[in-house]
Coordinates of C-alpha atoms in Angstrom, one line a residue:
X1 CA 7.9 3.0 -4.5
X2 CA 9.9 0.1 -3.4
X3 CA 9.2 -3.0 -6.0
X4 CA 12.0 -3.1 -8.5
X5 CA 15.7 -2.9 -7.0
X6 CA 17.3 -5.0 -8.7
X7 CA 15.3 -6.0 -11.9
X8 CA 16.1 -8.3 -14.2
X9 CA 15.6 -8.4 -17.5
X10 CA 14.8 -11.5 -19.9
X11 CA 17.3 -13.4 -21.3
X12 CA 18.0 -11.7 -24.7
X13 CA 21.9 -13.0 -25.5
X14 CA 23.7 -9.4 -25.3
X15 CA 20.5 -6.7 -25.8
X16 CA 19.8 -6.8 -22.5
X17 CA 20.1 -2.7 -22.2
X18 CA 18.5 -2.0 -25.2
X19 CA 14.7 -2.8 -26.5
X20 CA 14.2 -3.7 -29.8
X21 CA 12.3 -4.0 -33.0
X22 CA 11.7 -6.0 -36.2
X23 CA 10.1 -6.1 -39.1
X24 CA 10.6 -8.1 -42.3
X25 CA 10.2 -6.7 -45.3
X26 CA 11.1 -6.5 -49.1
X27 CA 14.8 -5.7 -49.4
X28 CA 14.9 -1.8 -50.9
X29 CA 17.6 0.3 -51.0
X30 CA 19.4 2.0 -48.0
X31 CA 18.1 5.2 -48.7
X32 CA 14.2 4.1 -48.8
X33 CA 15.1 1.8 -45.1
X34 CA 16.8 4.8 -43.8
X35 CA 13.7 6.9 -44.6
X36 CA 11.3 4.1 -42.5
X37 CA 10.7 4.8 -38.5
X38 CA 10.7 2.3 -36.4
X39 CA 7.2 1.1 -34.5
X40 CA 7.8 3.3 -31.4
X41 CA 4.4 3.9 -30.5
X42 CA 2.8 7.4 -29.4
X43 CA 0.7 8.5 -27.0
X44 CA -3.3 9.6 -28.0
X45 CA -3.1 6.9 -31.2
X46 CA -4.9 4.3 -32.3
X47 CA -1.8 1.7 -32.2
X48 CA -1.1 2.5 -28.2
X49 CA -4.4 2.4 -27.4
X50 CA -4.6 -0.9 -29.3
X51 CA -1.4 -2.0 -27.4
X52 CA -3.4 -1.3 -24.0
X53 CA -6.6 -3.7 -25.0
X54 CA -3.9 -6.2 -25.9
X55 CA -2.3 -6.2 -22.6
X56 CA -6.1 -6.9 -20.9
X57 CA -7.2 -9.3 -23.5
X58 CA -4.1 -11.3 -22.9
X59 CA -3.8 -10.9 -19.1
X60 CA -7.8 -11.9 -19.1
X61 CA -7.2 -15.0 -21.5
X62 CA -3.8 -16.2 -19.9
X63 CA -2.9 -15.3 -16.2
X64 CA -4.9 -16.0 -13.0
X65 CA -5.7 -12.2 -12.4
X66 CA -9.0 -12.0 -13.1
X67 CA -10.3 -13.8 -10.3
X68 CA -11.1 -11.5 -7.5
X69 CA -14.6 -11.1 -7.7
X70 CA -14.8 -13.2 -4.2
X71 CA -13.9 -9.8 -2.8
X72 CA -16.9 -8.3 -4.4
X73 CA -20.3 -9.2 -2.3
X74 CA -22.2 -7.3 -4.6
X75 CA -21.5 -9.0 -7.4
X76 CA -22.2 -12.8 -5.9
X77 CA -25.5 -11.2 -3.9
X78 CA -26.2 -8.4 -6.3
X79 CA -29.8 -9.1 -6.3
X80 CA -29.8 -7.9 -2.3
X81 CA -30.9 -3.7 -2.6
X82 CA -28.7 -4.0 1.0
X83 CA -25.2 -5.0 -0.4
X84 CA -23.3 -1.8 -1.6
X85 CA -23.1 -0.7 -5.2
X86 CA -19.9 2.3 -6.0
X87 CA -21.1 5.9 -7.0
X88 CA -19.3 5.8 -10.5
X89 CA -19.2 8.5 -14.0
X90 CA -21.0 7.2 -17.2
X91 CA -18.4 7.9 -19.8
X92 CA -20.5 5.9 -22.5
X93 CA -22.6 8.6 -23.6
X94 CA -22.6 9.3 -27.3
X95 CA -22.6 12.9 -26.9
X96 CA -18.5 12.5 -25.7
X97 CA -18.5 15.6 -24.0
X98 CA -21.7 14.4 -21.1
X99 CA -20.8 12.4 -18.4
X100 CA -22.6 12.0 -15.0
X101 CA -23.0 10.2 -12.1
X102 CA -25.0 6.9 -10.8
X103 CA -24.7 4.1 -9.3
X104 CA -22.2 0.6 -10.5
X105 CA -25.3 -1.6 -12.8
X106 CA -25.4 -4.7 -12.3
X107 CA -22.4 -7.0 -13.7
X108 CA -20.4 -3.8 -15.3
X109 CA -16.4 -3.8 -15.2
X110 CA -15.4 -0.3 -14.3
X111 CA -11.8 1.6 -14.2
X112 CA -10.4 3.2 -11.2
X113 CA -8.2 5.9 -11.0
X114 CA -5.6 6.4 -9.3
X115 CA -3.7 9.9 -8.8
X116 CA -2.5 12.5 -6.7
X117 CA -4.5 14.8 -5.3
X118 CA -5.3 18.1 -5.9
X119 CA -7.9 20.8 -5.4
X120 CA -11.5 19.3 -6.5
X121 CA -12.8 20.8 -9.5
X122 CA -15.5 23.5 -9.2
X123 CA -18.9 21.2 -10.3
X124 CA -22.4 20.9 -9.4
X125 CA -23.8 19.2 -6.3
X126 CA -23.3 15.0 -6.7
X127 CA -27.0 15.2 -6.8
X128 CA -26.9 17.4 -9.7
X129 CA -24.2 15.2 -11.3
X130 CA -26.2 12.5 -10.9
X131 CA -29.6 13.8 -12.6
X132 CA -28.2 16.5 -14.9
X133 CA -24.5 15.4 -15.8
X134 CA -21.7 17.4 -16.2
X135 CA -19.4 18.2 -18.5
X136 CA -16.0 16.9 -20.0
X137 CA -14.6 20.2 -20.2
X138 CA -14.8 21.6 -17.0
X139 CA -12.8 18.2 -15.6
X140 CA -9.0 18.9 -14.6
X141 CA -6.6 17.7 -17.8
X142 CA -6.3 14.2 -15.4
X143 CA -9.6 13.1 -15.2
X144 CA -10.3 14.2 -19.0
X145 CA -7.3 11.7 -19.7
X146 CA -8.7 9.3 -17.4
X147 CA -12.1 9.5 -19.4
X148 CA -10.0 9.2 -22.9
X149 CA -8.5 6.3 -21.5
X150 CA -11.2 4.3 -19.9
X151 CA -13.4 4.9 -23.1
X152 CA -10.5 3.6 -25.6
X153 CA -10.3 0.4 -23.1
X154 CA -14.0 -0.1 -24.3
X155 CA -15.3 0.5 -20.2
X156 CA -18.4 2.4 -19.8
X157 CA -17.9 2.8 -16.3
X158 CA -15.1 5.3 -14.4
X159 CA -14.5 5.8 -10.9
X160 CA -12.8 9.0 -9.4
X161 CA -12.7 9.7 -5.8
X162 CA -12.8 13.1 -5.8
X163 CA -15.9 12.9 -8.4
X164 CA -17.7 10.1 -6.5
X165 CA -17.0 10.8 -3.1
X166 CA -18.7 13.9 -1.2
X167 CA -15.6 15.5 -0.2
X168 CA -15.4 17.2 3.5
X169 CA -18.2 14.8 4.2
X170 CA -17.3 12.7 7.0
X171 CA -20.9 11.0 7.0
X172 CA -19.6 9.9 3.8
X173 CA -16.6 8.9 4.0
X174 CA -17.7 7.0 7.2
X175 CA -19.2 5.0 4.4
X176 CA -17.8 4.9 1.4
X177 CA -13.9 4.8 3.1
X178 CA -14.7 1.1 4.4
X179 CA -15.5 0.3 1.1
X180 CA -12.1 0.7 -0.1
X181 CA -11.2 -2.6 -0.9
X182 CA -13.7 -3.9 -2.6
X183 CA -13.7 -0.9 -4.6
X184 CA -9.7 -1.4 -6.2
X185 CA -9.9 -5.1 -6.1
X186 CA -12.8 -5.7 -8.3
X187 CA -12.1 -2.9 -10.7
X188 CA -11.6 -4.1 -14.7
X189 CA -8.8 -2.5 -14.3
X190 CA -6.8 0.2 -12.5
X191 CA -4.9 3.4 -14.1
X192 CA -1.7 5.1 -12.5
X193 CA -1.7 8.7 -13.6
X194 CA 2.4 8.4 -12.3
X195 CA 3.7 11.3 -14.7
X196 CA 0.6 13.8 -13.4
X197 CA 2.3 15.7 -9.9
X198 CA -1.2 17.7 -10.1
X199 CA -5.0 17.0 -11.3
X200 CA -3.6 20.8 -13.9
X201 CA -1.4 17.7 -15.7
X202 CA -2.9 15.2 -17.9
X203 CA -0.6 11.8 -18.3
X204 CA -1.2 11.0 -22.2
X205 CA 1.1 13.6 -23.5
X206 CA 4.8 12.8 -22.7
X207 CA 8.1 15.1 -23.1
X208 CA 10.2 12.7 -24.1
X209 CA 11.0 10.0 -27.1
X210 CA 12.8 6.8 -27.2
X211 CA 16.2 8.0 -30.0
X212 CA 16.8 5.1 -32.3
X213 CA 19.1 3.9 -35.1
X214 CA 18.5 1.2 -37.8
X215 CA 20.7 -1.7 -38.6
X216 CA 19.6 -3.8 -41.1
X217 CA 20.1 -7.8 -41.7
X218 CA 20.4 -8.5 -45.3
X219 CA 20.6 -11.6 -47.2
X220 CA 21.4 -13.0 -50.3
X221 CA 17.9 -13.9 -51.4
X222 CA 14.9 -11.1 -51.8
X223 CA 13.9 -10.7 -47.8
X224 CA 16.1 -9.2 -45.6
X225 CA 15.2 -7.7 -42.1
X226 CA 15.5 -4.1 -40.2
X227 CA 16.2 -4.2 -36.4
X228 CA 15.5 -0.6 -34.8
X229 CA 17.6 -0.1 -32.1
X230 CA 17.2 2.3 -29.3
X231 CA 18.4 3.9 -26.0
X232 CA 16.9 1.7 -22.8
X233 CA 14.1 3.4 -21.2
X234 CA 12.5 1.0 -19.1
X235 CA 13.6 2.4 -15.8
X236 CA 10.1 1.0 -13.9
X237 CA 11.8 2.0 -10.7
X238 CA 12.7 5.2 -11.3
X239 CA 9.6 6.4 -13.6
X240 CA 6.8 4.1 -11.2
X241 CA 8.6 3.1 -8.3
X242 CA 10.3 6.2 -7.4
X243 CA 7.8 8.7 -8.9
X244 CA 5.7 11.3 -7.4
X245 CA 2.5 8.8 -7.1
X246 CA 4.2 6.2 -5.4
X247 CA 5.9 8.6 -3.1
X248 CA 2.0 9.1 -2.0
X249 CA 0.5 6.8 1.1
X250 CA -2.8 6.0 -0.3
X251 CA -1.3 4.5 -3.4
X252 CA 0.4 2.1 -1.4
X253 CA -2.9 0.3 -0.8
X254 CA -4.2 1.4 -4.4
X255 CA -1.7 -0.3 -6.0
X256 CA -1.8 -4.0 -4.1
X257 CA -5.5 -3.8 -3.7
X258 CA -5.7 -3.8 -7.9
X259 CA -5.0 -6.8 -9.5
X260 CA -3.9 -4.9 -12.9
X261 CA -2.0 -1.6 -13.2
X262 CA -1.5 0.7 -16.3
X263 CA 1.4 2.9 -15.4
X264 CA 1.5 6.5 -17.2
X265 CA 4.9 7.7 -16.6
X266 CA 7.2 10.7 -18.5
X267 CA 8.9 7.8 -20.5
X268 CA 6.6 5.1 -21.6
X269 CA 3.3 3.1 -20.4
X270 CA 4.1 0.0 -17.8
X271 CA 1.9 -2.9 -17.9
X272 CA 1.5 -4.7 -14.6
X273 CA -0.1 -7.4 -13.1
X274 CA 0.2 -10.8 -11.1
X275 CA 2.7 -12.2 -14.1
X276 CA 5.1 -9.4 -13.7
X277 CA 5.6 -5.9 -15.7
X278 CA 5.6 -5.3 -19.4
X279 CA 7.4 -2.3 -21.1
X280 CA 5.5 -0.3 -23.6
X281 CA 8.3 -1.4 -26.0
X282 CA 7.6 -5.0 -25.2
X283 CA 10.4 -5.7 -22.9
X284 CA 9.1 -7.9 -19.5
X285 CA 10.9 -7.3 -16.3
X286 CA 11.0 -9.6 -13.6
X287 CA 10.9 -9.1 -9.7
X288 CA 13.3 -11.2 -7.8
X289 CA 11.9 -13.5 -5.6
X290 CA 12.2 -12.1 -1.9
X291 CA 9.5 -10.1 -0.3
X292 CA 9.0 -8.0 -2.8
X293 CA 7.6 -10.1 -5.0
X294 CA 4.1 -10.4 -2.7
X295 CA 3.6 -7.2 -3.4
X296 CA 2.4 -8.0 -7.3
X297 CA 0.5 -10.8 -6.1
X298 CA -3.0 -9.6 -8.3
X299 CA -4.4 -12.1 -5.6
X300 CA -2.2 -10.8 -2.3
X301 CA -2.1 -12.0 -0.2
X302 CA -2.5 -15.6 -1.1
X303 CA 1.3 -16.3 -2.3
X304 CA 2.6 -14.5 1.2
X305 CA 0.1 -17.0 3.0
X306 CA 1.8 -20.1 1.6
X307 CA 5.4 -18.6 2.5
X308 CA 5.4 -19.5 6.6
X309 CA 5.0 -17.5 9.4
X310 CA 8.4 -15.7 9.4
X311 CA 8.7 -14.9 6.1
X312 CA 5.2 -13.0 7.2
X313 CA 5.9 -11.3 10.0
X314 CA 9.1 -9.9 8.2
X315 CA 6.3 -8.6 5.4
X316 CA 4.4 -6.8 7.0
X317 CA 7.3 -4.7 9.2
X318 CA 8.3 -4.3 5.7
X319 CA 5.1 -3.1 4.2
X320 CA 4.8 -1.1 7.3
X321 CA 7.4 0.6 7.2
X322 CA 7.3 1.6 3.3
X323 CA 3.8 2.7 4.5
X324 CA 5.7 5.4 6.9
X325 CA 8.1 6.5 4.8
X326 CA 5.2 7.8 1.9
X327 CA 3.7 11.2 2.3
X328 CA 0.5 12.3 3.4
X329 CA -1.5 15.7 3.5
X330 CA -3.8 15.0 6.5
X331 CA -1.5 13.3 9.5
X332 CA -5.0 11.8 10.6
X333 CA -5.5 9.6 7.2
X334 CA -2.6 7.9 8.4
X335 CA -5.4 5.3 9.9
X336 CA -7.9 5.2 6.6
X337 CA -4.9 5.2 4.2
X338 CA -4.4 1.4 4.3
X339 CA -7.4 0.5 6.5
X340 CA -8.5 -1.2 2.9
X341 CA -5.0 -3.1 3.1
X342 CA -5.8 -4.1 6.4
X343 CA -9.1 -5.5 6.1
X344 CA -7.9 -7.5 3.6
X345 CA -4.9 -9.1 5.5
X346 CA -7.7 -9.3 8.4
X347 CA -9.8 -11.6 6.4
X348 CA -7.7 -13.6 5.1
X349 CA -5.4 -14.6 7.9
X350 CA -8.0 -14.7 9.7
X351 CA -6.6 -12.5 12.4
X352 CA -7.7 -9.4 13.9
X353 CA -6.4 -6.0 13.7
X354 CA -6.4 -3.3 15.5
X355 CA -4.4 0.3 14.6
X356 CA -2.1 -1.6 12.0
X357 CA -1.1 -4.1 14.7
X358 CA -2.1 -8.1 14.2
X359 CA -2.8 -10.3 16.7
X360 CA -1.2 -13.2 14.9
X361 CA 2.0 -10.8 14.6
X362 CA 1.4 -9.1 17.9
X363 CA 4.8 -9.5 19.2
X364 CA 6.9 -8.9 15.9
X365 CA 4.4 -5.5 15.2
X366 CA 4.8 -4.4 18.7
X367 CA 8.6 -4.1 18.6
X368 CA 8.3 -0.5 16.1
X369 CA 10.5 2.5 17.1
X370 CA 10.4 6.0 15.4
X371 CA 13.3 6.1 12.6
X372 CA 16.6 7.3 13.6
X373 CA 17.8 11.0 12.2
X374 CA 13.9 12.2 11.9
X375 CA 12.3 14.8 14.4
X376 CA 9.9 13.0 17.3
X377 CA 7.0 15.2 16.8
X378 CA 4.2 15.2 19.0
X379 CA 1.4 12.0 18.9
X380 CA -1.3 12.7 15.9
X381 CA -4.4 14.0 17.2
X382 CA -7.5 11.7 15.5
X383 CA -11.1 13.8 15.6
X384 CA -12.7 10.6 16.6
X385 CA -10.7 9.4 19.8
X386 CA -7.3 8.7 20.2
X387 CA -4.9 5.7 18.9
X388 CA -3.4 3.8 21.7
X389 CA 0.4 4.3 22.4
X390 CA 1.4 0.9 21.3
X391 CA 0.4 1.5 18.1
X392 CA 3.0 3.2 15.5
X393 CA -0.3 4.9 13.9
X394 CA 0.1 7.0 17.2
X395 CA 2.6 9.0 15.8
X396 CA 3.6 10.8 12.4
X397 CA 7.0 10.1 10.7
X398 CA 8.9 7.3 9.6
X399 CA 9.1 3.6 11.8
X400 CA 11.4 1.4 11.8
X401 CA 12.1 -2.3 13.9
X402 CA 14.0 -3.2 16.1
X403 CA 14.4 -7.4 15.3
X404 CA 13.3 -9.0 12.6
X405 CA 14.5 -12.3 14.5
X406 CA 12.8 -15.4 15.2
X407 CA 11.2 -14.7 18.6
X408 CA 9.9 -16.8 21.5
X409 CA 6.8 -15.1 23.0
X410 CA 5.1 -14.9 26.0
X411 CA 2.4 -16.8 27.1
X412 CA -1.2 -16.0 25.4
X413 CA -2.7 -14.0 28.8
X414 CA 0.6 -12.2 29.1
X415 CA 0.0 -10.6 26.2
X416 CA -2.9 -10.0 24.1
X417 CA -5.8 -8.4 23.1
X418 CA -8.3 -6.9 25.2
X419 CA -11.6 -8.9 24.9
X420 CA -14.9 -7.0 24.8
X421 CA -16.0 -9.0 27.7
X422 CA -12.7 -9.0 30.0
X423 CA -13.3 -5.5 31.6
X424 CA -16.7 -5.0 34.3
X425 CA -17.3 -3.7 37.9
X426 CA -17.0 -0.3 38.8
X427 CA -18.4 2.7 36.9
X428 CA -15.4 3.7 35.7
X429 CA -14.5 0.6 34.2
X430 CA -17.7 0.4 32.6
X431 CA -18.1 4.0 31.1
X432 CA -14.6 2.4 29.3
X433 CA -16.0 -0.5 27.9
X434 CA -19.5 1.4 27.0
X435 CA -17.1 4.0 24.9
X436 CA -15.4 1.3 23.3
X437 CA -12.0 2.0 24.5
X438 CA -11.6 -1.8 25.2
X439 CA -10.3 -1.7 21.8
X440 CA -7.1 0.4 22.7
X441 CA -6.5 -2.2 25.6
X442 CA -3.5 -4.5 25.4
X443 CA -3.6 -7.0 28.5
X444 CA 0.3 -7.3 29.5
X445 CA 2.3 -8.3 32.4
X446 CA 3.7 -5.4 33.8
X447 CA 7.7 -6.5 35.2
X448 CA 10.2 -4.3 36.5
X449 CA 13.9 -3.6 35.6
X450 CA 16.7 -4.7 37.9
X451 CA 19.5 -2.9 39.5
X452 CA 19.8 -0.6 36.2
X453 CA 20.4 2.8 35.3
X454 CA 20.2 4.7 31.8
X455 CA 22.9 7.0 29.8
X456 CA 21.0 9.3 27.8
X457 CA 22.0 9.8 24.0
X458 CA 19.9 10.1 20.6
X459 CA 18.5 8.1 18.5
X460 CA 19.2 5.7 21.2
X461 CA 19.9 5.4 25.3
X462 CA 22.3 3.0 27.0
X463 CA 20.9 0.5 29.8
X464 CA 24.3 0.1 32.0
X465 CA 24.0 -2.6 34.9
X466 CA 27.2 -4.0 36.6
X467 CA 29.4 -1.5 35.0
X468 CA 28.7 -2.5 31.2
X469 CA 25.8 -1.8 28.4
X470 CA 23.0 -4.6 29.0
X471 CA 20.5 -2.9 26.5
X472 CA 19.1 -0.9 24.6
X473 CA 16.1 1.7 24.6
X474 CA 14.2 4.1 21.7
X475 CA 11.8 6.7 23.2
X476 CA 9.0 7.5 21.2
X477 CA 9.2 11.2 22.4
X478 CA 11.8 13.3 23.2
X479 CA 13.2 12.1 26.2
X480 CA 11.4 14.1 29.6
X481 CA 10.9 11.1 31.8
X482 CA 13.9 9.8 34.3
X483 CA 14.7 5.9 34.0
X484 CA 11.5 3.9 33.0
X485 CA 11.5 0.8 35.7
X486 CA 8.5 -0.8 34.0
X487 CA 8.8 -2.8 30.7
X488 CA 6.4 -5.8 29.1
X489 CA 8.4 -8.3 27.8
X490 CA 7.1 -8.8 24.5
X491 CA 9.7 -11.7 23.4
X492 CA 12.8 -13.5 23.3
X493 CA 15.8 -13.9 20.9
X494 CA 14.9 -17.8 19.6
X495 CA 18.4 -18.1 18.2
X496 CA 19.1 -17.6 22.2
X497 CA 17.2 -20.1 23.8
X498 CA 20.7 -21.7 25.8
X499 CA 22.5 -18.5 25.8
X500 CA 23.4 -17.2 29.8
X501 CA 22.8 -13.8 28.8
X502 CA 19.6 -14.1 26.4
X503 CA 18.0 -10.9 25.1
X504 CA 14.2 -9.9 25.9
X505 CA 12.7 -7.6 23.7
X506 CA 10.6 -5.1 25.6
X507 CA 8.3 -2.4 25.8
X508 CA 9.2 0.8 28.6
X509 CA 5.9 1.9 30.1
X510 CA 4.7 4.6 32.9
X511 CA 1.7 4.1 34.9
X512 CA -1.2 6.6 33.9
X513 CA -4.0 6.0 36.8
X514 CA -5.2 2.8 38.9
X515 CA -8.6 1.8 38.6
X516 CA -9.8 -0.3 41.3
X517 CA -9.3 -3.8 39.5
X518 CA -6.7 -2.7 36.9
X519 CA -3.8 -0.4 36.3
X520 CA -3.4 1.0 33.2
X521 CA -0.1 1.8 31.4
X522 CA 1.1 4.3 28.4
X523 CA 3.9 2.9 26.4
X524 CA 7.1 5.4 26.7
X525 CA 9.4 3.5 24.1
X526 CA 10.9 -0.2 23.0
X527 CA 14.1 -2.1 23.4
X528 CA 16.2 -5.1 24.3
X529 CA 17.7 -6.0 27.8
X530 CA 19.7 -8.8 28.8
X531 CA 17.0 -11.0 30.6
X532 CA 18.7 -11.0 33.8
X533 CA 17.9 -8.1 34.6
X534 CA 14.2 -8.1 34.4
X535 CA 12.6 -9.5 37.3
X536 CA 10.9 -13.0 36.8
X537 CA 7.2 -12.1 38.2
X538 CA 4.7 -9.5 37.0
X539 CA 1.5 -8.1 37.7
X540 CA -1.3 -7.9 35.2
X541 CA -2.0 -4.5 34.0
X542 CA -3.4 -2.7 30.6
X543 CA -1.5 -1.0 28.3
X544 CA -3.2 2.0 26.6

């Protein structure tokens, strides 16, 4: 994924490549110490899964993570049969190999899994789950090692989607998807299957093991001490960070919605939480502090709300663009995949969103542009309506932005989003607002480009006015259209403010058809233009 460039270890003098162990013990002879193995823990045994409660018990005991349950209606108005309980598995039958389904009890901590996906796994109806059970050994190797693990952890509870979801259902997904949120954040506890590419692998059996040596601290007395010594395998960003499940877009969400993370990689277990990440072989890395670091918050986003508005706005074109660059199967989950994410940024900025853009960040989110070098393939097409062109979920691929600047923005009506109310007279404005497509409505002030002409090229095209490059433009599509003459200024350069030539940040648009109050626009690409040459007046217009 994208958390740990750059880590840093702990200062431990010079053994900062190397994890280590200690015991201290009777002094024997070399033979008998050389004969001892060092406390290197493996997988599927009663001292790892020991290590694992100990990371909980002391995360619940001494860091802030716990506290989430505000996220949780049920749990403050449980006692309301309207509020929504999760479909989960009982794994706390005594017969080990029953499980089935029901519904969260009141007050229970449950696990979640997280994992990629796979084909689902040939079992009875959910309502035949729920009434009859079904059985461990017809589970995928990933969701048996999810059950291991969630019953070692001392959880009755377990929660799959794949298991508890009706798959191909879009009834209910419609209801369970919005749920999302809730259902990571106020889990006991979340497990990363990141060594599993399919559901065929389980995570608990690993390939490799850490190589050591023994050097041992004698003294003249009867005690002496053993230090086992071994090869450095905490490589978090290449075993988590970079691995197959992080490369997937639903885990982005997954993984900043939970406020606790077991990581199962190839090479060792990951602890990780609001304090940072801890090594199976007790080693704690740090993140730096820059805008990665808000991404562990097992509260986010309440340390990226105390950092200022820049700092925020430069978050989430980050987050947006890490978002992009993951994979997904169905091009059309690129609106549900982090719609959980969303709605919780919503709600506690208390801004609203609409198609990953915020109205508190309208300007700064606007000014996306398809990533250079990738192929501009045709808009996504979304079974229930389409996602306005201003909106990078419009399109599949990688984004990218175009200033990460301190901007000056237009006045509030200039640009904005549509109210429910703003939009009434003729028919065919109100067959718009009656479908809901008020939602897809930007208001903007349409202005149009000065004595300017373009020179085509890829990624980018040249504006050229008075014999020079004045600005810049990306196309979202391939380019088809001659020289766009309407743009939306959607900000200014701050850094700029007594600069002669000062740059405006803007958005190329065509006309699509006139109503009889309104025109309404489709946005063609963005770019920057020496302000002179956009004309100073406008004319109020939506942009679809």
């Amino acid at each position: 994924m994208f958390l740990y460039s750059g880590l840093s270890l702990p200062s431990l003098t010079n053994l900062t490549n190397i994890a280590y162990y200690s015991t201290l013990e009777k002094e024997t002879s070399t033979e008998k110490r050389s004969q001892r193995e060092p406390p290197i823990l493996q997988t599927i045994s009663a001292p790892y899964f020991q290590l694992l409660r100990k990371w909980l018990e002391n995360c619940g005991q001494h860091h802030n993570c716990s506290q989430r349950e505000q996220y949780w209606s049920t749990r403050k108005q449980c006692d309301n049969p309207e509020q929504y309980w999760p479909t989960v598995i009982f794994a706390g039958n005594p017969d080990l190999k029953k499980l089935k389904l029901q519904k969260l009890e009141k007050g229970q901590d449950y696990i979640v899994l997280s994992h990629c996906w796979g084909t689902p796994p040939d079992l009875k109806g959910r309502q035949k789950r729920k009434t009859e059970g079904f059985s461990y050994d017809d589970l995928p190797k990933i969701f048996q090692d999810a059950v291991q693990v969630t019953r070692e952890l001392g959880i009755k509870y377990l929660w799959i989607d794949a298991l508890c979801i009706v798959q191909n259902d879009k009834e209910e997904w419609k209801k369970e998807g919005k749920h999302m949120e809730n259902v990571f954040a106020s889990a006991y506890c979340t497990i990363a299957a990141s060594s599993s590419p399919s559901w065929e692998h389980g995570f608990l059996e690993r390939k490799l093991s850490p190589q050591y040596f023994q050097v041992y601290f004698g003294a003249n007395g009867r005690y002496g001490r053993n230090v086992y010594v071994c090869d450095n395998t905490n490589d978090f960003s290449n075993d988590v960070d970079e691995g197959s499940l992080s490369g997937r877009a639903w885990v982005l969400q997954e993984r900043m919605l939970s406020r606790r993370t077991i990581h199962f990689s190839e090479n060792q277990t990951y602890w990780e939480c609001g304090n940072g990440v801890i090594c199976e072989n007790f080693t704690q890395l740090t993140c730096p502090p820059e805008r990665k670091q808000y991404v562990l918050d097992s509260n986010f986003p309440q340390q990226l709300k105390k950092s200022g508005y820049d700092s925020m706005a430069d978050f989430f074109q980050f987050l947006f663009k890490r978002y992009t660059e993951c994979g997904i199967t169905v091009k059309s989950d690129r609106k549900v995949a982090i719609s959980g994410l969303i709605q919780r940024i919503e709600s506690t900025f208390k801004t609203e969103a609409r198609y990953g853009i915020f109205s508190y960040f309208l300007s700064k989110l606007l000014l996306w542009k398809r990533a250079d070098g990738k192929e501009k393939t045709a808009p996504i097409v979304y079974q229930d309506g389409e996602v306005p062109s201003w909106s990078w979920m419009a399109y599949d691929g990688e984004i990218d932005f175009i200033s990460s600047s301190r901007l000056m923005v237009p006045d509030y009506s200039d640009l904005r989003f549509a109210p429910e109310q703003n939009l009434s007279g003729s028919l065919s404005e109100a067959e718009l607002m009656v479908r809901g497509f008020w939602k897809r409505m930007l208001m903007v002030q349409v202005r149009r480009l000065k004595n300017c002409h373009m020179e085509q090229g890829e990624p980018k095209c040249t504006i050229i006015a008075d014999g020079r490059s004045v600005g810049t433009l990306w196309f979202d599509m391939k380019i088809t259209e001659s020289f766009p003459d309407d743009v939306v200024v959607v900000g200014m350069d701050k850094s700029q403010q007594k600069d002669s030539k000062q740059t405006y940040y803007i958005l190329a648009v065509k006309k699509e058809y006139k109503a009889p109050r309104w025109s309404a626009y489709v946005r063609l690409g963005v770019g920057e233009i020496e302000a002179q040459y956009v004309s100073n007046e406008g004319n109020g217009a939506i942009l679809m």
